[in-house]
mmCIF file with all atom_site columns, C-alpha atoms in Angstrom:
data_model
loop_
_atom_site.group_PDB
_atom_site.id
_atom_site.type_symbol
_atom_site.label_atom_id
_atom_site.label_alt_id
_atom_site.label_comp_id
_atom_site.label_asym_id
_atom_site.label_entity_id
_atom_site.label_seq_id
_atom_site.pdbx_PDB_ins_code
_atom_site.Cartn_x
_atom_site.Cartn_y
_atom_site.Cartn_z
_atom_site.occupancy
_atom_site.B_iso_or_equiv
_atom_site.pdbx_formal_charge
_atom_site.auth_seq_id
_atom_site.auth_comp_id
_atom_site.auth_asym_id
_atom_site.auth_atom_id
_atom_site.pdbx_PDB_model_num
ATOM 1  C CA . MET T 1 1  ? -0.318 0.159  -0.018 1.00 79.00 ? 666 MET T CA 1
ATOM 2  C CA . THR T 1 2  ? 1.233  3.418  -1.012 1.00 89.00 ? 667 THR T CA 1
ATOM 3  C CA . ARG T 1 3  ? 1.481  5.947  1.819  1.00 97.00 ? 668 ARG T CA 1
ATOM 4  C CA . PHE T 1 4  ? 2.806  9.556  1.730  1.00 98.00 ? 669 PHE T CA 1
ATOM 5  C CA . THR T 1 5  ? 4.158  12.009 4.488  1.00 98.00 ? 670 THR T CA 1
ATOM 6  C CA . LEU T 1 6  ? 5.616  15.430 4.789  1.00 98.00 ? 671 LEU T CA 1
ATOM 7  C CA . VAL T 1 7  ? 9.243  16.018 5.237  1.00 98.00 ? 672 VAL T CA 1
ATOM 8  C CA . ARG T 1 8  ? 11.614 19.278 5.395  1.00 97.00 ? 673 ARG T CA 1
ATOM 9  C CA . HIS T 1 9  ? 11.623 20.554 1.742  1.00 96.00 ? 674 HIS T CA 1
ATOM 10 C CA . SER T 1 10 ? 14.488 19.423 -0.303 1.00 94.00 ? 675 SER T CA 1
ATOM 11 C CA . GLY T 1 11 ? 15.601 22.985 -1.104 1.00 93.00 ? 676 GLY T CA 1
ATOM 12 C CA . TYR T 1 12 ? 16.722 23.367 2.562  1.00 93.00 ? 677 TYR T CA 1
ATOM 13 C CA . ALA T 1 13 ? 17.657 19.953 3.575  1.00 90.00 ? 678 ALA T CA 1
ATOM 14 C CA . VAL T 1 14 ? 19.855 19.214 0.382  1.00 91.00 ? 679 VAL T CA 1
ATOM 15 C CA . GLY T 1 15 ? 20.054 22.529 -1.111 1.00 92.00 ? 680 GLY T CA 1
ATOM 16 C CA . GLY T 1 16 ? 20.680 24.508 2.149  1.00 92.00 ? 681 GLY T CA 1
ATOM 17 C CA . ASP T 1 17 ? 18.367 27.513 0.382  1.00 92.00 ? 682 ASP T CA 1
ATOM 18 C CA . PRO T 1 18 ? 17.068 29.362 3.625  1.00 92.00 ? 683 PRO T CA 1
ATOM 19 C CA . ALA T 1 19 ? 14.047 30.408 2.061  1.00 90.00 ? 684 ALA T CA 1
ATOM 20 C CA . PHE T 1 20 ? 12.754 26.737 2.358  1.00 92.00 ? 685 PHE T CA 1
ATOM 21 C CA . GLU T 1 21 ? 13.843 26.232 5.805  1.00 93.00 ? 686 GLU T CA 1
ATOM 22 C CA . ASP T 1 22 ? 10.116 26.209 7.309  1.00 93.00 ? 687 ASP T CA 1
ATOM 23 C CA . ALA T 1 23 ? 8.754  24.619 4.160  1.00 95.00 ? 688 ALA T CA 1
ATOM 24 C CA . VAL T 1 24 ? 7.573  21.034 3.624  1.00 97.00 ? 689 VAL T CA 1
ATOM 25 C CA . GLU T 1 25 ? 7.072  18.711 0.780  1.00 97.00 ? 690 GLU T CA 1
ATOM 26 C CA . LEU T 1 26 ? 5.380  15.348 0.298  1.00 97.00 ? 691 LEU T CA 1
ATOM 27 C CA . VAL T 1 27 ? 7.468  11.984 0.041  1.00 97.00 ? 692 VAL T CA 1
ATOM 28 C CA . GLU T 1 28 ? 6.073  8.514  -0.681 1.00 97.00 ? 693 GLU T CA 1
ATOM 29 C CA . VAL T 1 29 ? 7.324  6.204  2.188  1.00 97.00 ? 694 VAL T CA 1
ATOM 30 C CA . THR T 1 30 ? 7.979  2.405  2.177  1.00 95.00 ? 695 THR T CA 1
ATOM 31 C CA . GLU T 1 31 ? 6.231  0.140  4.865  1.00 94.00 ? 696 GLU T CA 1
ATOM 32 C CA . ASN T 1 32 ? 9.455  0.007  6.771  1.00 94.00 ? 697 ASN T CA 1
ATOM 33 C CA . GLN T 1 33 ? 9.418  4.014  6.980  1.00 96.00 ? 698 GLN T CA 1
ATOM 34 C CA . THR T 1 34 ? 5.611  4.262  8.096  1.00 96.00 ? 699 THR T CA 1
ATOM 35 C CA . TYR T 1 35 ? 6.981  2.970  11.452 1.00 96.00 ? 700 TYR T CA 1
ATOM 36 C CA . HIS T 1 36 ? 9.378  5.870  11.728 1.00 96.00 ? 701 HIS T CA 1
ATOM 37 C CA . VAL T 1 37 ? 7.057  8.422  10.655 1.00 97.00 ? 702 VAL T CA 1
ATOM 38 C CA . ARG T 1 38 ? 4.378  7.087  13.485 1.00 96.00 ? 703 ARG T CA 1
ATOM 39 C CA . ALA T 1 39 ? 7.338  7.035  15.998 1.00 96.00 ? 704 ALA T CA 1
ATOM 40 C CA . ALA T 1 40 ? 8.343  10.840 14.991 1.00 97.00 ? 705 ALA T CA 1
ATOM 41 C CA . GLY T 1 41 ? 4.659  11.937 15.415 1.00 96.00 ? 706 GLY T CA 1
ATOM 42 C CA . GLY T 1 42 ? 4.466  12.757 11.392 1.00 97.00 ? 707 GLY T CA 1
ATOM 43 C CA . LEU T 1 43 ? 1.662  12.438 9.097  1.00 97.00 ? 708 LEU T CA 1
ATOM 44 C CA . LEU T 1 44 ? 0.631  9.211  7.025  1.00 97.00 ? 709 LEU T CA 1
ATOM 45 C CA . LEU T 1 45 ? -1.482 9.916  4.285  1.00 98.00 ? 710 LEU T CA 1
ATOM 46 C CA . ALA T 1 46 ? -3.109 7.290  2.072  1.00 97.00 ? 711 ALA T CA 1
ATOM 47 C CA . THR T 1 47 ? -3.314 9.183  -1.109 1.00 97.00 ? 712 THR T CA 1
ATOM 48 C CA . LEU T 1 48 ? -1.543 11.475 -3.316 1.00 97.00 ? 713 LEU T CA 1
ATOM 49 C CA . ALA T 1 49 ? -4.481 14.112 -3.481 1.00 97.00 ? 714 ALA T CA 1
ATOM 50 C CA . GLU T 1 50 ? -4.635 13.962 0.308  1.00 97.00 ? 715 GLU T CA 1
ATOM 51 C CA . ALA T 1 51 ? -0.822 14.322 0.462  1.00 98.00 ? 716 ALA T CA 1
ATOM 52 C CA . GLN T 1 52 ? -0.814 17.489 -1.982 1.00 97.00 ? 717 GLN T CA 1
ATOM 53 C CA . ALA T 1 53 ? -3.620 19.009 0.034  1.00 96.00 ? 718 ALA T CA 1
ATOM 54 C CA . ALA T 1 54 ? -1.587 18.258 3.231  1.00 96.00 ? 719 ALA T CA 1
ATOM 55 C CA . GLU T 1 55 ? 1.491  19.907 1.723  1.00 96.00 ? 720 GLU T CA 1
ATOM 56 C CA . ARG T 1 56 ? -0.315 23.076 0.775  1.00 93.00 ? 721 ARG T CA 1
ATOM 57 C CA . ALA T 1 57 ? -2.243 23.461 3.994  1.00 91.00 ? 722 ALA T CA 1
ATOM 58 C CA . ALA T 1 58 ? 1.091  23.035 6.190  1.00 93.00 ? 723 ALA T CA 1
ATOM 59 C CA . ASN T 1 59 ? 3.133  25.514 3.841  1.00 92.00 ? 724 ASN T CA 1
ATOM 60 C CA . PHE T 1 60 ? 0.401  28.076 3.839  1.00 89.00 ? 725 PHE T CA 1
ATOM 61 C CA . PRO T 1 61 ? -1.591 27.982 6.870  1.00 83.00 ? 726 PRO T CA 1
ATOM 62 C CA . ALA T 1 62 ? -5.071 29.223 7.126  1.00 76.00 ? 727 ALA T CA 1
ATOM 63 C CA . GLY T 1 63 ? -5.070 29.587 3.321  1.00 63.00 ? 728 GLY T CA 1
ATOM 64 C CA . THR T 1 64 ? -2.279 32.672 3.597  1.00 64.00 ? 729 THR T CA 1
ATOM 65 C CA . THR T 1 65 ? 0.314  33.180 0.608  1.00 66.00 ? 730 THR T CA 1
ATOM 66 C CA . PRO T 1 66 ? 3.023  34.528 2.162  1.00 70.00 ? 731 PRO T CA 1
ATOM 67 C CA . ASP T 1 67 ? 6.204  35.395 0.406  1.00 76.00 ? 732 ASP T CA 1
ATOM 68 C CA . ARG T 1 68 ? 7.645  32.012 1.391  1.00 83.00 ? 733 ARG T CA 1
ATOM 69 C CA . PRO T 1 69 ? 6.072  28.883 2.952  1.00 88.00 ? 734 PRO T CA 1
ATOM 70 C CA . HIS T 1 70 ? 6.272  28.719 6.719  1.00 88.00 ? 735 HIS T CA 1
ATOM 71 C CA . ALA T 1 71 ? 4.894  25.378 8.225  1.00 91.00 ? 736 ALA T CA 1
ATOM 72 C CA . ALA T 1 72 ? 3.748  25.418 11.713 1.00 89.00 ? 737 ALA T CA 1
ATOM 73 C CA . GLY T 1 73 ? 5.062  22.584 13.881 1.00 92.00 ? 738 GLY T CA 1
ATOM 74 C CA . HIS T 1 74 ? 8.633  21.192 13.887 1.00 96.00 ? 739 HIS T CA 1
ATOM 75 C CA . PHE T 1 75 ? 10.826 18.749 12.042 1.00 96.00 ? 740 PHE T CA 1
ATOM 76 C CA . SER T 1 76 ? 11.950 15.507 13.947 1.00 97.00 ? 741 SER T CA 1
ATOM 77 C CA . SER T 1 77 ? 15.614 14.279 14.090 1.00 96.00 ? 742 SER T CA 1
ATOM 78 C CA . VAL T 1 78 ? 14.203 11.265 12.398 1.00 96.00 ? 743 VAL T CA 1
ATOM 79 C CA . ARG T 1 79 ? 14.611 11.127 8.744  1.00 95.00 ? 744 ARG T CA 1
ATOM 80 C CA . VAL T 1 80 ? 13.040 9.668  5.548  1.00 95.00 ? 745 VAL T CA 1
ATOM 81 C CA . GLY T 1 81 ? 15.749 9.752  2.968  1.00 90.00 ? 746 GLY T CA 1
ATOM 82 C CA . ARG T 1 82 ? 17.717 12.941 3.338  1.00 89.00 ? 747 ARG T CA 1
ATOM 83 C CA . ALA T 1 83 ? 15.042 14.970 4.921  1.00 93.00 ? 748 ALA T CA 1
ATOM 84 C CA . GLU T 1 84 ? 13.572 15.439 8.589  1.00 96.00 ? 749 GLU T CA 1
ATOM 85 C CA . ILE T 1 85 ? 10.000 14.034 9.280  1.00 98.00 ? 750 ILE T CA 1
ATOM 86 C CA . TYR T 1 86 ? 7.393  17.073 9.462  1.00 98.00 ? 751 TYR T CA 1
ATOM 87 C CA . VAL T 1 87 ? 5.347  16.914 12.904 1.00 97.00 ? 752 VAL T CA 1
ATOM 88 C CA . PRO T 1 88 ? 2.494  19.379 12.856 1.00 95.00 ? 753 PRO T CA 1
ATOM 89 C CA . ARG T 1 89 ? 2.000  21.596 15.871 1.00 86.00 ? 754 ARG T CA 1
ATOM 90 C CA . ASP T 1 90 ? -0.960 19.790 16.650 1.00 76.00 ? 755 ASP T CA 1
ATOM 91 C CA . ALA T 1 91 ? 0.065  16.303 15.971 1.00 59.00 ? 756 ALA T CA 1
ATOM 92 C CA . ALA T 1 92 ? -2.576 14.632 18.126 1.00 45.00 ? 757 ALA T CA 1
ATOM 93 C CA . ALA T 1 93 ? -5.559 16.155 16.105 1.00 42.00 ? 758 ALA T CA 1
ATOM 94 C CA . THR T 1 94 ? -3.904 15.009 12.791 1.00 44.00 ? 759 THR T CA 1
ATOM 95 C CA . GLN T 1 95 ? -3.733 11.387 13.564 1.00 45.00 ? 760 GLN T CA 1
#
């Protein structure tokens, strides 16, 4: 079963661009990685459409369009690939 999660944007995680420091992007996770995502408090999303909507909502909270993305919450020290897992501010409400 395909699942998705949100991680720190690769523009920052890989490229080091400070404009993406607080941005997230979606990634597909393996069955093994789902355990890491759960343990970190991250999101597990069942469909690509759901993941895309979550990505937009996280980057631009409350429908705002600031000059750069700003996801509320924090990034775990646990990684999927090269990027830290995103943990929403109210992780309990999103699980």
